[in-house]
Amino acid sequence: MDKILILDFGSQYTMLIARRIRELSVYSEIHPFNMPVEEIKRFNPKGIILSGGPASVYDEGAPTVSLDLFAMGVPVLGICYGMQLITHVMGGKVEASDKREYGFARVKVDQEDPLFSDIDDFVRDGEISVWMSHSDRIEVLPGGFVSIGKTENTPFAAMRSGRGDIYGVQFHPEVVHTPAGIKILENFVTKICGAARDWTVGSFIDQSIEKIREKVGEGKVILGLSGGVDSSVAAVLIHRAVGDRLHCIFVNNGLLRKNEAEEVISVFRDSIGLNLIYADASERFLDALKGVTDPERKRKIIGETFIRVFEEEAEKLGQVEFLAQGTLYPDVIESVSFKGPSATIKTHHNVGGLPERMNLKLIEPLRELFKDEVRRVGRELGVPEKILTRHPFPGPGLAVRIIGEVTKESLEILRQADAIVEEEIRKAGLYESIWQAFAVLLPVKTVGVMGDERTYENVVAVRAVHSLDGMTADWVELPYGVLKTISNRIINEVRGVNRVVYDISSKPPSTIEWE
């Protein structure tokens, strides 16, 4: 399989470069800028992309690359900082500019160059619209390089080596604000690098099954199945490879949404035929949470209790060698940032502490995929659409949507209210266009009037947000009619609630979840 290597210099858009390349059906991976040249050779890329980054090439300690990288005979494309770095390392001159370029700009390009071929639809008066984000600029090109693009502020907005194997662009082709960007990347990857478009869902599934079978042999695999997208697709994929030697453990912590346990059992045990172990530990979790109101203590208690229950169920299976997790590529990238391994590596799916404690070998079949790719794999494997389009749900469940102590009574109120929110958003045809929508039970009681009688009951907050990755989010302007129906139904149908409010906070400064 042909591969494109992306060396990360800290740009906020680095992950987007990888996504764009994969949209071209070419496999790409992100690695830190200081990946040794020998490792790069073993990776055997068809092309290398140097990402942007926040540094200046003349800063002390600025991230850099070895000249040996350019002697490998592999085509290289530098984006923004990547272009400046190529210039700096290869003998050109980069300086701070009085005229910084941020946002939209117009670049006059040489359409005869392979990098800018077939972009007629995006050209106006010989120029294309691009997205800039830099304060330094190139004053002198490296020896043997030529300019293939310029703006009013700089004669060197794009460049190419004399051999035509090293390129640089001062703008960001990976963002949607550069309309011709995907075509420019396609030209680099397919025409200049000659990469084959052989990265498909089908090829990924076939290769993954082969790898899993080779690794597992006749061993047993356990997986913590939550019913969410990641663990569900991982489970079905591994089941294709090893059959009933996969043991899925579904722990009911009592903090699930309405009818969730029944749905998971129905889909995965009854319909798909997974070897599913159902552990109802709801009373155990509730006992452990009794009297606890601090959100961090809640999370730790739930995580620790989950691990104990999971271990107990796993021990009943006898000798187990492998633990499967639904880790995704963004999780992997987080732990290998451009500055080196992160200080804190994310715990995935509540089982991050298990390999050390249980001495298991990890299987993470989705660790090369982004979320949208996981959904495509799931569809190819026949995972029900209702599972694949589910909104994200926090590991600690409804415990972090009940502000204060978690009790059976508060859980019952929240489950009913949350179910109404989902039902009405689905009825309005909005569910799949919203990142997350849910109800929160507040530790507040207010006065109300019901049936000519005074009430003093609970407040439910409704939260709905748009987001791409959960890192930032904006509140959804739900139609007033939908909000009215949700409010009326919750107050009329959920005993113990007499007021509904809508959360119109964005992230940042707020978070998506309330705890």
Short mmCIF file of C-alpha atoms in Angstrom, two decimals:
data_model
loop_
_atom_site.label_atom_id
_atom_site.label_comp_id
_atom_site.label_asym_id
_atom_site.label_seq_id
_atom_site.Cartn_x
_atom_site.Cartn_y
_atom_site.Cartn_z
CA MET A 1 0.00 0.00 0.00
CA ASP A 2 1.39 3.41 -1.00
CA LYS A 3 1.76 5.82 1.91
CA ILE A 4 2.26 9.54 2.48
CA LEU A 5 4.20 10.58 5.58
CA ILE A 6 3.23 13.82 7.34
CA LEU A 7 5.83 15.28 9.69
CA ASP A 8 4.13 17.41 12.34
CA PHE A 9 5.58 20.77 13.37
CA GLY A 10 2.66 21.70 15.60
CA SER A 11 0.08 23.13 13.22
CA GLN A 12 -3.54 23.13 14.32
CA TYR A 13 -4.30 21.79 10.82
CA THR A 14 -1.92 18.80 10.75
CA MET A 15 -4.67 16.25 11.36
CA LEU A 16 -6.66 17.86 8.57
CA ILE A 17 -3.81 17.21 6.11
CA ALA A 18 -4.01 13.49 6.89
CA ARG A 19 -7.80 13.50 6.47
CA ARG A 20 -7.56 15.23 3.09
CA ILE A 21 -4.98 12.74 1.81
CA ARG A 22 -7.13 9.82 2.93
CA GLU A 23 -10.13 11.36 1.19
CA LEU A 24 -8.09 10.80 -1.98
CA SER A 25 -7.97 7.07 -1.08
CA VAL A 26 -4.26 7.31 -0.29
CA TYR A 27 -3.07 6.17 3.14
CA SER A 28 -1.31 8.80 5.29
CA GLU A 29 0.21 8.86 8.75
CA ILE A 30 1.32 11.67 11.05
CA HIS A 31 4.63 11.42 12.92
CA PRO A 32 6.64 13.95 14.97
CA PHE A 33 9.00 16.22 13.01
CA ASN A 34 12.03 14.54 14.65
CA MET A 35 11.30 11.07 13.24
CA PRO A 36 14.78 9.69 12.41
CA VAL A 37 15.63 9.41 8.71
CA GLU A 38 16.30 5.67 9.11
CA GLU A 39 12.75 5.20 10.45
CA ILE A 40 11.40 7.25 7.56
CA LYS A 41 13.21 4.96 5.12
CA ARG A 42 11.66 1.91 6.82
CA PHE A 43 8.25 3.57 6.56
CA ASN A 44 8.95 3.79 2.83
CA PRO A 45 6.68 6.75 1.95
CA LYS A 46 5.81 7.72 -1.63
CA GLY A 47 5.89 11.34 -0.49
CA ILE A 48 6.53 13.50 2.57
CA ILE A 49 4.57 16.56 3.74
CA LEU A 50 6.04 19.01 6.26
CA SER A 51 3.18 20.62 8.19
CA GLY A 52 2.80 24.19 9.32
CA GLY A 53 3.63 25.24 12.86
CA PRO A 54 3.66 28.18 15.29
CA ALA A 55 7.45 28.63 15.46
CA SER A 56 9.79 30.82 13.41
CA VAL A 57 12.70 29.03 11.75
CA TYR A 58 15.17 31.48 13.33
CA ASP A 59 13.86 30.92 16.90
CA GLU A 60 16.22 29.20 19.31
CA GLY A 61 15.23 25.54 19.52
CA ALA A 62 12.85 25.79 16.53
CA PRO A 63 11.87 22.33 15.21
CA THR A 64 13.89 21.32 12.17
CA VAL A 65 14.80 18.41 9.90
CA SER A 66 18.04 16.95 8.59
CA LEU A 67 19.27 17.70 5.08
CA ASP A 68 19.37 13.93 4.65
CA LEU A 69 15.58 14.02 4.34
CA PHE A 70 15.90 15.79 0.99
CA ALA A 71 18.52 13.35 -0.28
CA MET A 72 16.19 10.33 -0.10
CA GLY A 73 14.76 10.91 -3.55
CA VAL A 74 11.22 11.10 -2.14
CA PRO A 75 9.05 14.11 -3.16
CA VAL A 76 8.54 16.66 -0.36
CA LEU A 77 5.86 19.34 0.09
CA GLY A 78 6.33 22.00 2.76
CA ILE A 79 3.23 23.85 3.96
CA CYS A 80 3.64 27.32 5.57
CA TYR A 81 6.31 26.71 8.26
CA GLY A 82 7.27 23.62 6.28
CA MET A 83 8.06 25.81 3.24
CA GLN A 84 10.05 28.26 5.37
CA LEU A 85 11.96 25.36 6.93
CA ILE A 86 12.90 23.95 3.52
CA THR A 87 14.15 27.41 2.56
CA HIS A 88 16.12 27.83 5.80
CA VAL A 89 17.71 24.36 5.78
CA MET A 90 18.62 24.48 2.09
CA GLY A 91 20.35 27.88 2.18
CA GLY A 92 17.62 30.41 1.45
CA LYS A 93 16.59 33.35 3.62
CA VAL A 94 13.51 33.74 5.84
CA GLU A 95 12.71 36.98 7.66
CA ALA A 96 9.98 38.50 9.78
CA SER A 97 7.65 40.59 7.64
CA ASP A 98 6.05 43.95 8.36
CA LYS A 99 3.09 42.77 6.28
CA ARG A 100 1.74 39.66 7.95
CA GLU A 101 -0.76 37.52 6.05
CA TYR A 102 -3.65 35.99 7.98
CA GLY A 103 -6.89 34.83 6.44
CA PHE A 104 -7.91 35.09 2.79
CA ALA A 105 -5.38 36.06 0.13
CA ARG A 106 -5.02 35.83 -3.64
CA VAL A 107 -2.10 33.90 -5.14
CA LYS A 108 -1.05 34.19 -8.78
CA VAL A 109 0.08 30.67 -9.70
CA ASP A 110 1.99 29.05 -12.53
CA GLN A 111 -0.64 26.73 -13.97
CA GLU A 112 1.96 25.05 -16.13
CA ASP A 113 3.49 23.50 -13.02
CA PRO A 114 2.22 19.99 -12.11
CA LEU A 115 1.27 21.19 -8.60
CA PHE A 116 -1.26 23.65 -10.05
CA SER A 117 -2.52 21.67 -13.02
CA ASP A 118 -6.25 21.12 -13.66
CA ILE A 119 -7.41 23.91 -11.31
CA ASP A 120 -9.15 26.05 -13.96
CA ASP A 121 -12.44 25.97 -12.05
CA PHE A 122 -10.80 27.81 -9.16
CA VAL A 123 -8.77 30.40 -11.12
CA ARG A 124 -9.89 34.02 -11.57
CA ASP A 125 -7.60 36.33 -13.54
CA GLY A 126 -4.74 33.90 -13.08
CA GLU A 127 -5.20 33.85 -9.28
CA ILE A 128 -6.66 31.44 -6.71
CA SER A 129 -8.15 32.19 -3.29
CA VAL A 130 -6.13 30.73 -0.42
CA TRP A 131 -5.95 30.78 3.37
CA MET A 132 -2.78 32.28 4.85
CA SER A 133 -1.53 32.14 8.45
CA HIS A 134 2.02 33.46 8.81
CA SER A 135 4.10 36.46 9.90
CA ASP A 136 7.46 35.42 8.40
CA ARG A 137 8.18 35.40 4.69
CA ILE A 138 10.81 34.09 2.32
CA GLU A 139 13.20 36.77 1.07
CA VAL A 140 15.63 34.57 -0.90
CA LEU A 141 14.84 31.15 -2.37
CA PRO A 142 17.31 28.27 -1.89
CA GLY A 143 19.72 27.72 -4.76
CA GLY A 144 18.11 25.98 -7.73
CA PHE A 145 14.53 26.77 -6.63
CA VAL A 146 12.04 28.80 -8.66
CA SER A 147 8.91 30.71 -7.70
CA ILE A 148 5.63 29.22 -8.94
CA GLY A 149 3.25 31.49 -6.99
CA LYS A 150 3.19 35.02 -5.60
CA THR A 151 0.96 37.50 -3.76
CA GLU A 152 1.02 41.29 -3.50
CA ASN A 153 3.09 40.96 -0.32
CA THR A 154 5.53 38.24 -1.33
CA PRO A 155 7.08 37.06 -4.60
CA PHE A 156 7.47 33.57 -3.09
CA ALA A 157 4.06 32.18 -2.10
CA ALA A 158 4.91 28.85 -3.76
CA MET A 159 8.19 27.33 -4.92
CA ARG A 160 9.68 24.29 -6.61
CA SER A 161 13.14 22.78 -6.79
CA GLY A 162 14.88 22.55 -10.15
CA ARG A 163 14.39 18.76 -10.19
CA GLY A 164 10.69 19.17 -9.47
CA ASP A 165 10.70 16.92 -6.40
CA ILE A 166 10.64 19.49 -3.57
CA TYR A 167 7.76 21.95 -3.26
CA GLY A 168 6.65 24.60 -0.82
CA VAL A 169 3.44 26.63 -0.44
CA GLN A 170 3.01 29.53 1.95
CA PHE A 171 -0.75 28.92 2.25
CA HIS A 172 -2.78 26.03 3.71
CA PRO A 173 -4.23 23.78 0.96
CA GLU A 174 -5.78 21.45 3.55
CA VAL A 175 -8.43 23.92 4.80
CA VAL A 176 -11.79 24.51 3.13
CA HIS A 177 -10.95 28.22 2.83
CA THR A 178 -8.52 27.24 0.03
CA PRO A 179 -11.08 25.97 -2.54
CA ALA A 180 -8.42 24.55 -4.88
CA GLY A 181 -6.55 22.98 -1.96
CA ILE A 182 -7.81 19.42 -2.33
CA LYS A 183 -6.87 19.47 -6.04
CA ILE A 184 -3.40 20.81 -5.20
CA LEU A 185 -2.90 18.02 -2.67
CA GLU A 186 -4.21 15.51 -5.20
CA ASN A 187 -1.68 16.78 -7.77
CA PHE A 188 1.17 16.39 -5.29
CA VAL A 189 0.13 12.95 -4.06
CA THR A 190 -0.86 11.32 -7.35
CA LYS A 191 1.08 13.18 -10.08
CA ILE A 192 4.27 14.23 -8.31
CA CYS A 193 4.55 11.31 -5.84
CA GLY A 194 2.83 8.76 -8.07
CA ALA A 195 0.89 7.27 -5.14
CA ALA A 196 -1.78 4.70 -5.99
CA ARG A 197 -5.28 5.21 -4.65
CA ASP A 198 -5.48 1.88 -2.87
CA TRP A 199 -6.66 2.99 0.60
CA THR A 200 -10.29 1.80 0.73
CA VAL A 201 -12.67 0.56 3.41
CA GLY A 202 -12.66 -2.90 1.86
CA SER A 203 -8.86 -3.14 1.75
CA PHE A 204 -8.64 -1.92 5.34
CA ILE A 205 -11.08 -4.59 6.56
CA ASP A 206 -9.29 -7.38 4.67
CA GLN A 207 -5.85 -6.31 5.94
CA SER A 208 -7.12 -5.88 9.51
CA ILE A 209 -8.70 -9.33 9.62
CA GLU A 210 -5.45 -10.85 8.35
CA LYS A 211 -3.38 -8.96 10.96
CA ILE A 212 -5.73 -9.88 13.83
CA ARG A 213 -5.71 -13.57 12.91
CA GLU A 214 -1.93 -13.57 12.66
CA LYS A 215 -1.53 -11.85 16.04
CA VAL A 216 -4.19 -13.75 18.01
CA GLY A 217 -3.63 -17.25 16.63
CA GLU A 218 -5.73 -19.56 18.81
CA GLY A 219 -5.81 -17.14 21.77
CA LYS A 220 -8.77 -15.46 23.49
CA VAL A 221 -9.62 -11.76 23.17
CA ILE A 222 -11.70 -9.68 25.58
CA LEU A 223 -13.27 -6.33 24.78
CA GLY A 224 -15.25 -3.87 26.88
CA LEU A 225 -18.34 -3.23 24.75
CA SER A 226 -20.22 -0.03 25.53
CA GLY A 227 -22.56 0.06 22.55
CA GLY A 228 -20.86 3.23 21.27
CA VAL A 229 -19.51 3.58 17.74
CA ASP A 230 -15.84 2.77 18.42
CA SER A 231 -16.18 -0.33 20.60
CA SER A 232 -19.05 -1.63 18.45
CA VAL A 233 -17.14 -1.46 15.16
CA ALA A 234 -14.00 -2.88 16.80
CA ALA A 235 -16.05 -5.79 18.19
CA VAL A 236 -17.67 -6.70 14.86
CA LEU A 237 -14.34 -6.43 13.00
CA ILE A 238 -12.50 -8.66 15.50
CA HIS A 239 -15.41 -11.12 15.50
CA ARG A 240 -15.00 -11.43 11.72
CA ALA A 241 -11.38 -12.42 12.35
CA VAL A 242 -11.56 -14.78 15.36
CA GLY A 243 -15.23 -15.62 15.85
CA ASP A 244 -16.29 -16.77 19.33
CA ARG A 245 -12.76 -16.47 20.67
CA LEU A 246 -13.72 -12.82 21.12
CA HIS A 247 -15.50 -12.32 24.45
CA CYS A 248 -17.29 -8.96 24.70
CA ILE A 249 -17.97 -7.79 28.25
CA PHE A 250 -20.83 -5.33 28.59
CA VAL A 251 -20.92 -3.78 32.05
CA ASN A 252 -24.21 -2.18 33.05
CA ASN A 253 -23.10 0.48 35.52
CA GLY A 254 -26.65 1.63 36.15
CA LEU A 255 -25.77 5.00 34.61
CA LEU A 256 -26.96 4.20 31.09
CA ARG A 257 -29.67 5.86 29.03
CA LYS A 258 -33.24 4.56 28.90
CA ASN A 259 -33.45 0.97 27.57
CA GLU A 260 -29.75 1.08 26.59
CA ALA A 261 -28.79 -2.25 28.18
CA GLU A 262 -31.67 -4.05 26.46
CA GLU A 263 -30.76 -2.48 23.08
CA VAL A 264 -27.08 -3.47 23.33
CA ILE A 265 -27.99 -7.08 24.17
CA SER A 266 -30.59 -7.22 21.39
CA VAL A 267 -28.27 -5.81 18.71
CA PHE A 268 -24.97 -7.49 19.55
CA ARG A 269 -25.97 -10.83 21.08
CA ASP A 270 -29.27 -11.56 19.37
CA SER A 271 -28.85 -9.92 15.93
CA ILE A 272 -25.11 -9.85 15.22
CA GLY A 273 -24.31 -12.98 17.26
CA LEU A 274 -21.37 -11.76 19.30
CA ASN A 275 -20.19 -13.76 22.28
CA LEU A 276 -21.53 -11.22 24.79
CA ILE A 277 -21.15 -11.36 28.57
CA TYR A 278 -23.63 -9.12 30.37
CA ALA A 279 -22.57 -7.96 33.83
CA ASP A 280 -25.28 -6.05 35.70
CA ALA A 281 -23.33 -4.13 38.35
CA SER A 282 -25.74 -1.22 38.65
CA GLU A 283 -26.32 -1.65 42.40
CA ARG A 284 -22.58 -1.89 43.00
CA PHE A 285 -21.92 1.40 41.19
CA LEU A 286 -24.76 3.18 42.97
CA ASP A 287 -23.50 2.01 46.36
CA ALA A 288 -20.01 3.28 45.53
CA LEU A 289 -21.40 6.68 44.49
CA LYS A 290 -23.58 7.14 47.57
CA GLY A 291 -23.11 10.61 49.05
CA VAL A 292 -20.55 11.68 46.42
CA THR A 293 -21.09 15.07 44.77
CA ASP A 294 -17.64 16.07 43.49
CA PRO A 295 -17.45 15.34 39.72
CA GLU A 296 -13.82 14.21 39.76
CA ARG A 297 -14.50 11.77 42.62
CA LYS A 298 -17.48 10.45 40.67
CA ARG A 299 -15.30 9.79 37.62
CA LYS A 300 -12.59 8.05 39.63
CA ILE A 301 -15.06 5.88 41.53
CA ILE A 302 -16.83 4.86 38.31
CA GLY A 303 -13.51 4.11 36.55
CA GLU A 304 -12.13 2.05 39.42
CA THR A 305 -15.38 0.12 39.89
CA PHE A 306 -15.52 -0.61 36.17
CA ILE A 307 -12.00 -2.04 36.21
CA ARG A 308 -12.82 -4.31 39.16
CA VAL A 309 -16.01 -5.62 37.53
CA PHE A 310 -14.24 -6.10 34.19
CA GLU A 311 -11.38 -8.00 35.82
CA GLU A 312 -13.78 -10.28 37.69
CA GLU A 313 -15.66 -11.15 34.51
CA ALA A 314 -12.42 -11.70 32.59
CA GLU A 315 -11.07 -14.07 35.26
CA LYS A 316 -14.09 -16.34 34.74
CA LEU A 317 -12.91 -16.94 31.16
CA GLY A 318 -9.67 -18.59 32.21
CA GLN A 319 -6.49 -17.86 30.26
CA VAL A 320 -6.91 -14.68 28.19
CA GLU A 321 -4.01 -13.15 26.25
CA PHE A 322 -5.45 -10.15 24.43
CA LEU A 323 -7.40 -7.00 25.30
CA ALA A 324 -9.13 -5.17 22.44
CA GLN A 325 -9.90 -1.45 22.54
CA GLY A 326 -11.61 0.98 20.19
CA THR A 327 -8.75 3.49 20.18
CA LEU A 328 -8.91 5.88 17.21
CA TYR A 329 -6.19 7.73 15.31
CA PRO A 330 -6.84 11.14 16.99
CA ASP A 331 -6.16 9.42 20.35
CA VAL A 332 -2.87 8.08 18.99
CA ILE A 333 -1.86 11.49 17.64
CA GLU A 334 -2.60 13.10 21.02
CA SER A 335 -0.05 10.81 22.66
CA VAL A 336 2.68 11.55 20.11
CA SER A 337 2.56 15.33 19.70
CA PHE A 338 5.12 17.29 17.68
CA LYS A 339 6.96 18.03 20.93
CA GLY A 340 7.26 14.33 21.73
CA PRO A 341 5.02 12.03 23.82
CA SER A 342 2.42 13.89 25.84
CA ALA A 343 2.79 13.99 29.59
CA THR A 344 -0.63 12.43 30.06
CA ILE A 345 -1.87 9.77 27.67
CA LYS A 346 -5.62 9.55 27.37
CA THR A 347 -7.43 6.61 28.90
CA HIS A 348 -9.76 5.08 26.33
CA HIS A 349 -13.13 3.46 26.96
CA ASN A 350 -12.62 3.12 30.72
CA VAL A 351 -10.17 0.24 30.32
CA GLY A 352 -6.90 2.13 29.93
CA GLY A 353 -5.57 0.74 33.22
CA LEU A 354 -6.24 -2.90 32.38
CA PRO A 355 -3.22 -4.00 30.29
CA GLU A 356 -0.75 -3.23 33.10
CA ARG A 357 -2.88 -4.87 35.76
CA MET A 358 -3.87 -7.92 33.74
CA ASN A 359 -0.70 -8.39 31.68
CA LEU A 360 -2.61 -8.47 28.38
CA LYS A 361 -1.45 -7.71 24.85
CA LEU A 362 -3.37 -4.89 23.18
CA ILE A 363 -5.35 -5.17 19.95
CA GLU A 364 -6.48 -1.81 18.59
CA PRO A 365 -7.76 -2.44 15.05
CA LEU A 366 -9.12 1.10 14.59
CA ARG A 367 -6.04 3.00 15.76
CA GLU A 368 -5.29 4.09 12.16
CA LEU A 369 -8.78 5.52 11.54
CA PHE A 370 -10.60 8.81 12.01
CA LYS A 371 -14.21 8.78 13.31
CA ASP A 372 -15.82 9.14 9.87
CA GLU A 373 -13.65 6.27 8.58
CA VAL A 374 -14.77 4.10 11.51
CA ARG A 375 -18.38 4.72 10.54
CA ARG A 376 -17.65 3.73 6.93
CA VAL A 377 -15.99 0.53 8.12
CA GLY A 378 -18.99 -0.13 10.36
CA ARG A 379 -21.39 0.25 7.45
CA GLU A 380 -19.31 -2.15 5.35
CA LEU A 381 -19.42 -4.66 8.24
CA GLY A 382 -23.19 -4.34 8.63
CA VAL A 383 -23.27 -2.54 11.98
CA PRO A 384 -26.78 -1.05 12.38
CA GLU A 385 -27.06 2.61 11.38
CA LYS A 386 -28.60 3.48 14.74
CA ILE A 387 -25.35 2.45 16.43
CA LEU A 388 -23.12 4.24 13.92
CA THR A 389 -24.95 7.57 14.17
CA ARG A 390 -25.28 7.63 17.96
CA HIS A 391 -24.29 10.80 19.72
CA PRO A 392 -21.17 10.62 21.93
CA PHE A 393 -21.90 9.48 25.48
CA PRO A 394 -19.52 10.08 28.40
CA GLY A 395 -17.76 7.09 29.99
CA PRO A 396 -19.19 7.92 33.44
CA GLY A 397 -22.65 7.99 31.86
CA LEU A 398 -25.51 9.93 33.40
CA ALA A 399 -23.49 10.44 36.59
CA VAL A 400 -21.87 13.54 35.07
CA ARG A 401 -25.25 14.84 33.89
CA ILE A 402 -26.68 14.74 37.40
CA ILE A 403 -25.21 17.71 39.21
CA GLY A 404 -24.81 16.49 42.79
CA GLU A 405 -25.41 13.06 44.31
CA VAL A 406 -26.44 10.21 42.02
CA THR A 407 -29.49 8.31 43.29
CA LYS A 408 -32.02 5.89 41.79
CA GLU A 409 -34.61 8.67 41.87
CA SER A 410 -32.42 11.23 40.10
CA LEU A 411 -31.39 8.67 37.48
CA GLU A 412 -35.01 7.80 36.75
CA ILE A 413 -35.94 11.48 36.30
CA LEU A 414 -32.97 12.14 34.01
CA ARG A 415 -33.48 8.98 31.93
CA GLN A 416 -37.05 9.95 31.12
CA ALA A 417 -36.17 13.56 30.33
CA ASP A 418 -33.18 12.55 28.20
CA ALA A 419 -35.29 10.08 26.22
CA ILE A 420 -37.80 12.83 25.43
CA VAL A 421 -35.01 15.13 24.18
CA GLU A 422 -33.74 12.42 21.82
CA GLU A 423 -37.21 11.43 20.62
CA GLU A 424 -38.21 14.99 19.71
CA ILE A 425 -34.92 15.81 18.00
CA ARG A 426 -35.24 12.63 15.93
CA LYS A 427 -38.86 13.48 15.06
CA ALA A 428 -37.71 16.90 13.86
CA GLY A 429 -35.11 15.25 11.60
CA LEU A 430 -32.25 17.00 13.42
CA TYR A 431 -30.53 14.12 15.21
CA GLU A 432 -27.84 13.32 12.64
CA SER A 433 -26.94 16.98 12.05
CA ILE A 434 -26.27 17.57 15.77
CA TRP A 435 -23.05 16.45 17.49
CA GLN A 436 -24.68 15.92 20.88
CA ALA A 437 -28.04 16.57 22.51
CA PHE A 438 -29.04 15.59 26.03
CA ALA A 439 -30.69 16.56 29.31
CA VAL A 440 -29.01 17.56 32.58
CA LEU A 441 -30.60 17.35 36.03
CA LEU A 442 -29.75 20.40 38.11
CA PRO A 443 -29.42 20.50 41.93
CA VAL A 444 -32.01 23.28 41.99
CA LYS A 445 -35.68 23.27 42.91
CA THR A 446 -38.05 26.01 41.87
CA VAL A 447 -41.63 27.00 42.62
CA GLY A 448 -44.23 26.09 40.05
CA VAL A 449 -47.99 25.75 39.66
CA MET A 450 -49.57 22.49 38.49
CA GLY A 451 -53.27 21.87 38.64
CA ASP A 452 -53.85 25.05 40.71
CA GLU A 453 -51.41 23.72 43.32
CA ARG A 454 -48.02 25.06 44.29
CA THR A 455 -45.08 22.77 43.43
CA TYR A 456 -41.44 22.85 44.43
CA GLU A 457 -39.62 20.55 42.04
CA ASN A 458 -36.53 19.93 39.92
CA VAL A 459 -35.06 21.87 36.98
CA VAL A 460 -33.88 20.09 33.82
CA ALA A 461 -31.45 21.78 31.42
CA VAL A 462 -31.39 20.80 27.75
CA ARG A 463 -28.06 20.94 25.87
CA ALA A 464 -27.52 20.60 22.09
CA VAL A 465 -24.26 21.45 20.32
CA HIS A 466 -22.65 21.43 16.89
CA SER A 467 -19.04 20.25 16.72
CA LEU A 468 -16.56 18.51 14.43
CA ASP A 469 -14.38 16.80 17.01
CA GLY A 470 -15.64 17.82 20.46
CA MET A 471 -12.65 20.13 21.01
CA THR A 472 -14.77 23.21 20.32
CA ALA A 473 -18.54 23.43 20.12
CA ASP A 474 -21.35 25.92 19.57
CA TRP A 475 -24.89 25.66 20.84
CA VAL A 476 -27.58 24.67 18.36
CA GLU A 477 -30.34 27.14 17.55
CA LEU A 478 -33.09 24.56 17.97
CA PRO A 479 -36.42 25.66 16.45
CA TYR A 480 -38.72 27.20 19.06
CA GLY A 481 -41.39 24.63 18.21
CA VAL A 482 -39.01 21.76 19.06
CA LEU A 483 -37.97 23.43 22.32
CA LYS A 484 -41.61 24.05 23.21
CA THR A 485 -42.54 20.39 22.64
CA ILE A 486 -39.53 19.14 24.63
CA SER A 487 -40.36 21.44 27.55
CA ASN A 488 -44.06 20.56 27.57
CA ARG A 489 -43.42 16.83 27.40
CA ILE A 490 -40.78 16.79 30.15
CA ILE A 491 -42.93 18.84 32.53
CA ASN A 492 -46.07 16.82 31.78
CA GLU A 493 -44.54 13.34 31.61
CA VAL A 494 -41.62 13.37 34.04
CA ARG A 495 -42.79 13.38 37.63
CA GLY A 496 -40.62 15.66 39.75
CA VAL A 497 -39.79 18.35 37.14
CA ASN A 498 -41.59 21.68 36.84
CA ARG A 499 -39.09 23.79 34.87
CA VAL A 500 -36.96 23.30 31.71
CA VAL A 501 -34.14 25.63 30.61
CA TYR A 502 -31.96 25.65 27.46
CA ASP A 503 -28.17 25.94 27.63
CA ILE A 504 -26.83 28.53 25.13
CA SER A 505 -23.14 28.33 26.10
CA SER A 506 -20.32 27.55 23.66
CA LYS A 507 -17.08 25.65 24.22
CA PRO A 508 -14.89 27.42 25.15
CA PRO A 509 -15.47 28.90 27.69
CA SER A 510 -17.99 26.25 28.77
CA THR A 511 -17.56 22.50 28.28
CA ILE A 512 -20.04 20.29 26.43
CA GLU A 513 -20.84 18.21 29.50
CA TRP A 514 -21.76 20.02 32.71
CA GLU A 515 -19.35 17.99 34.87
#
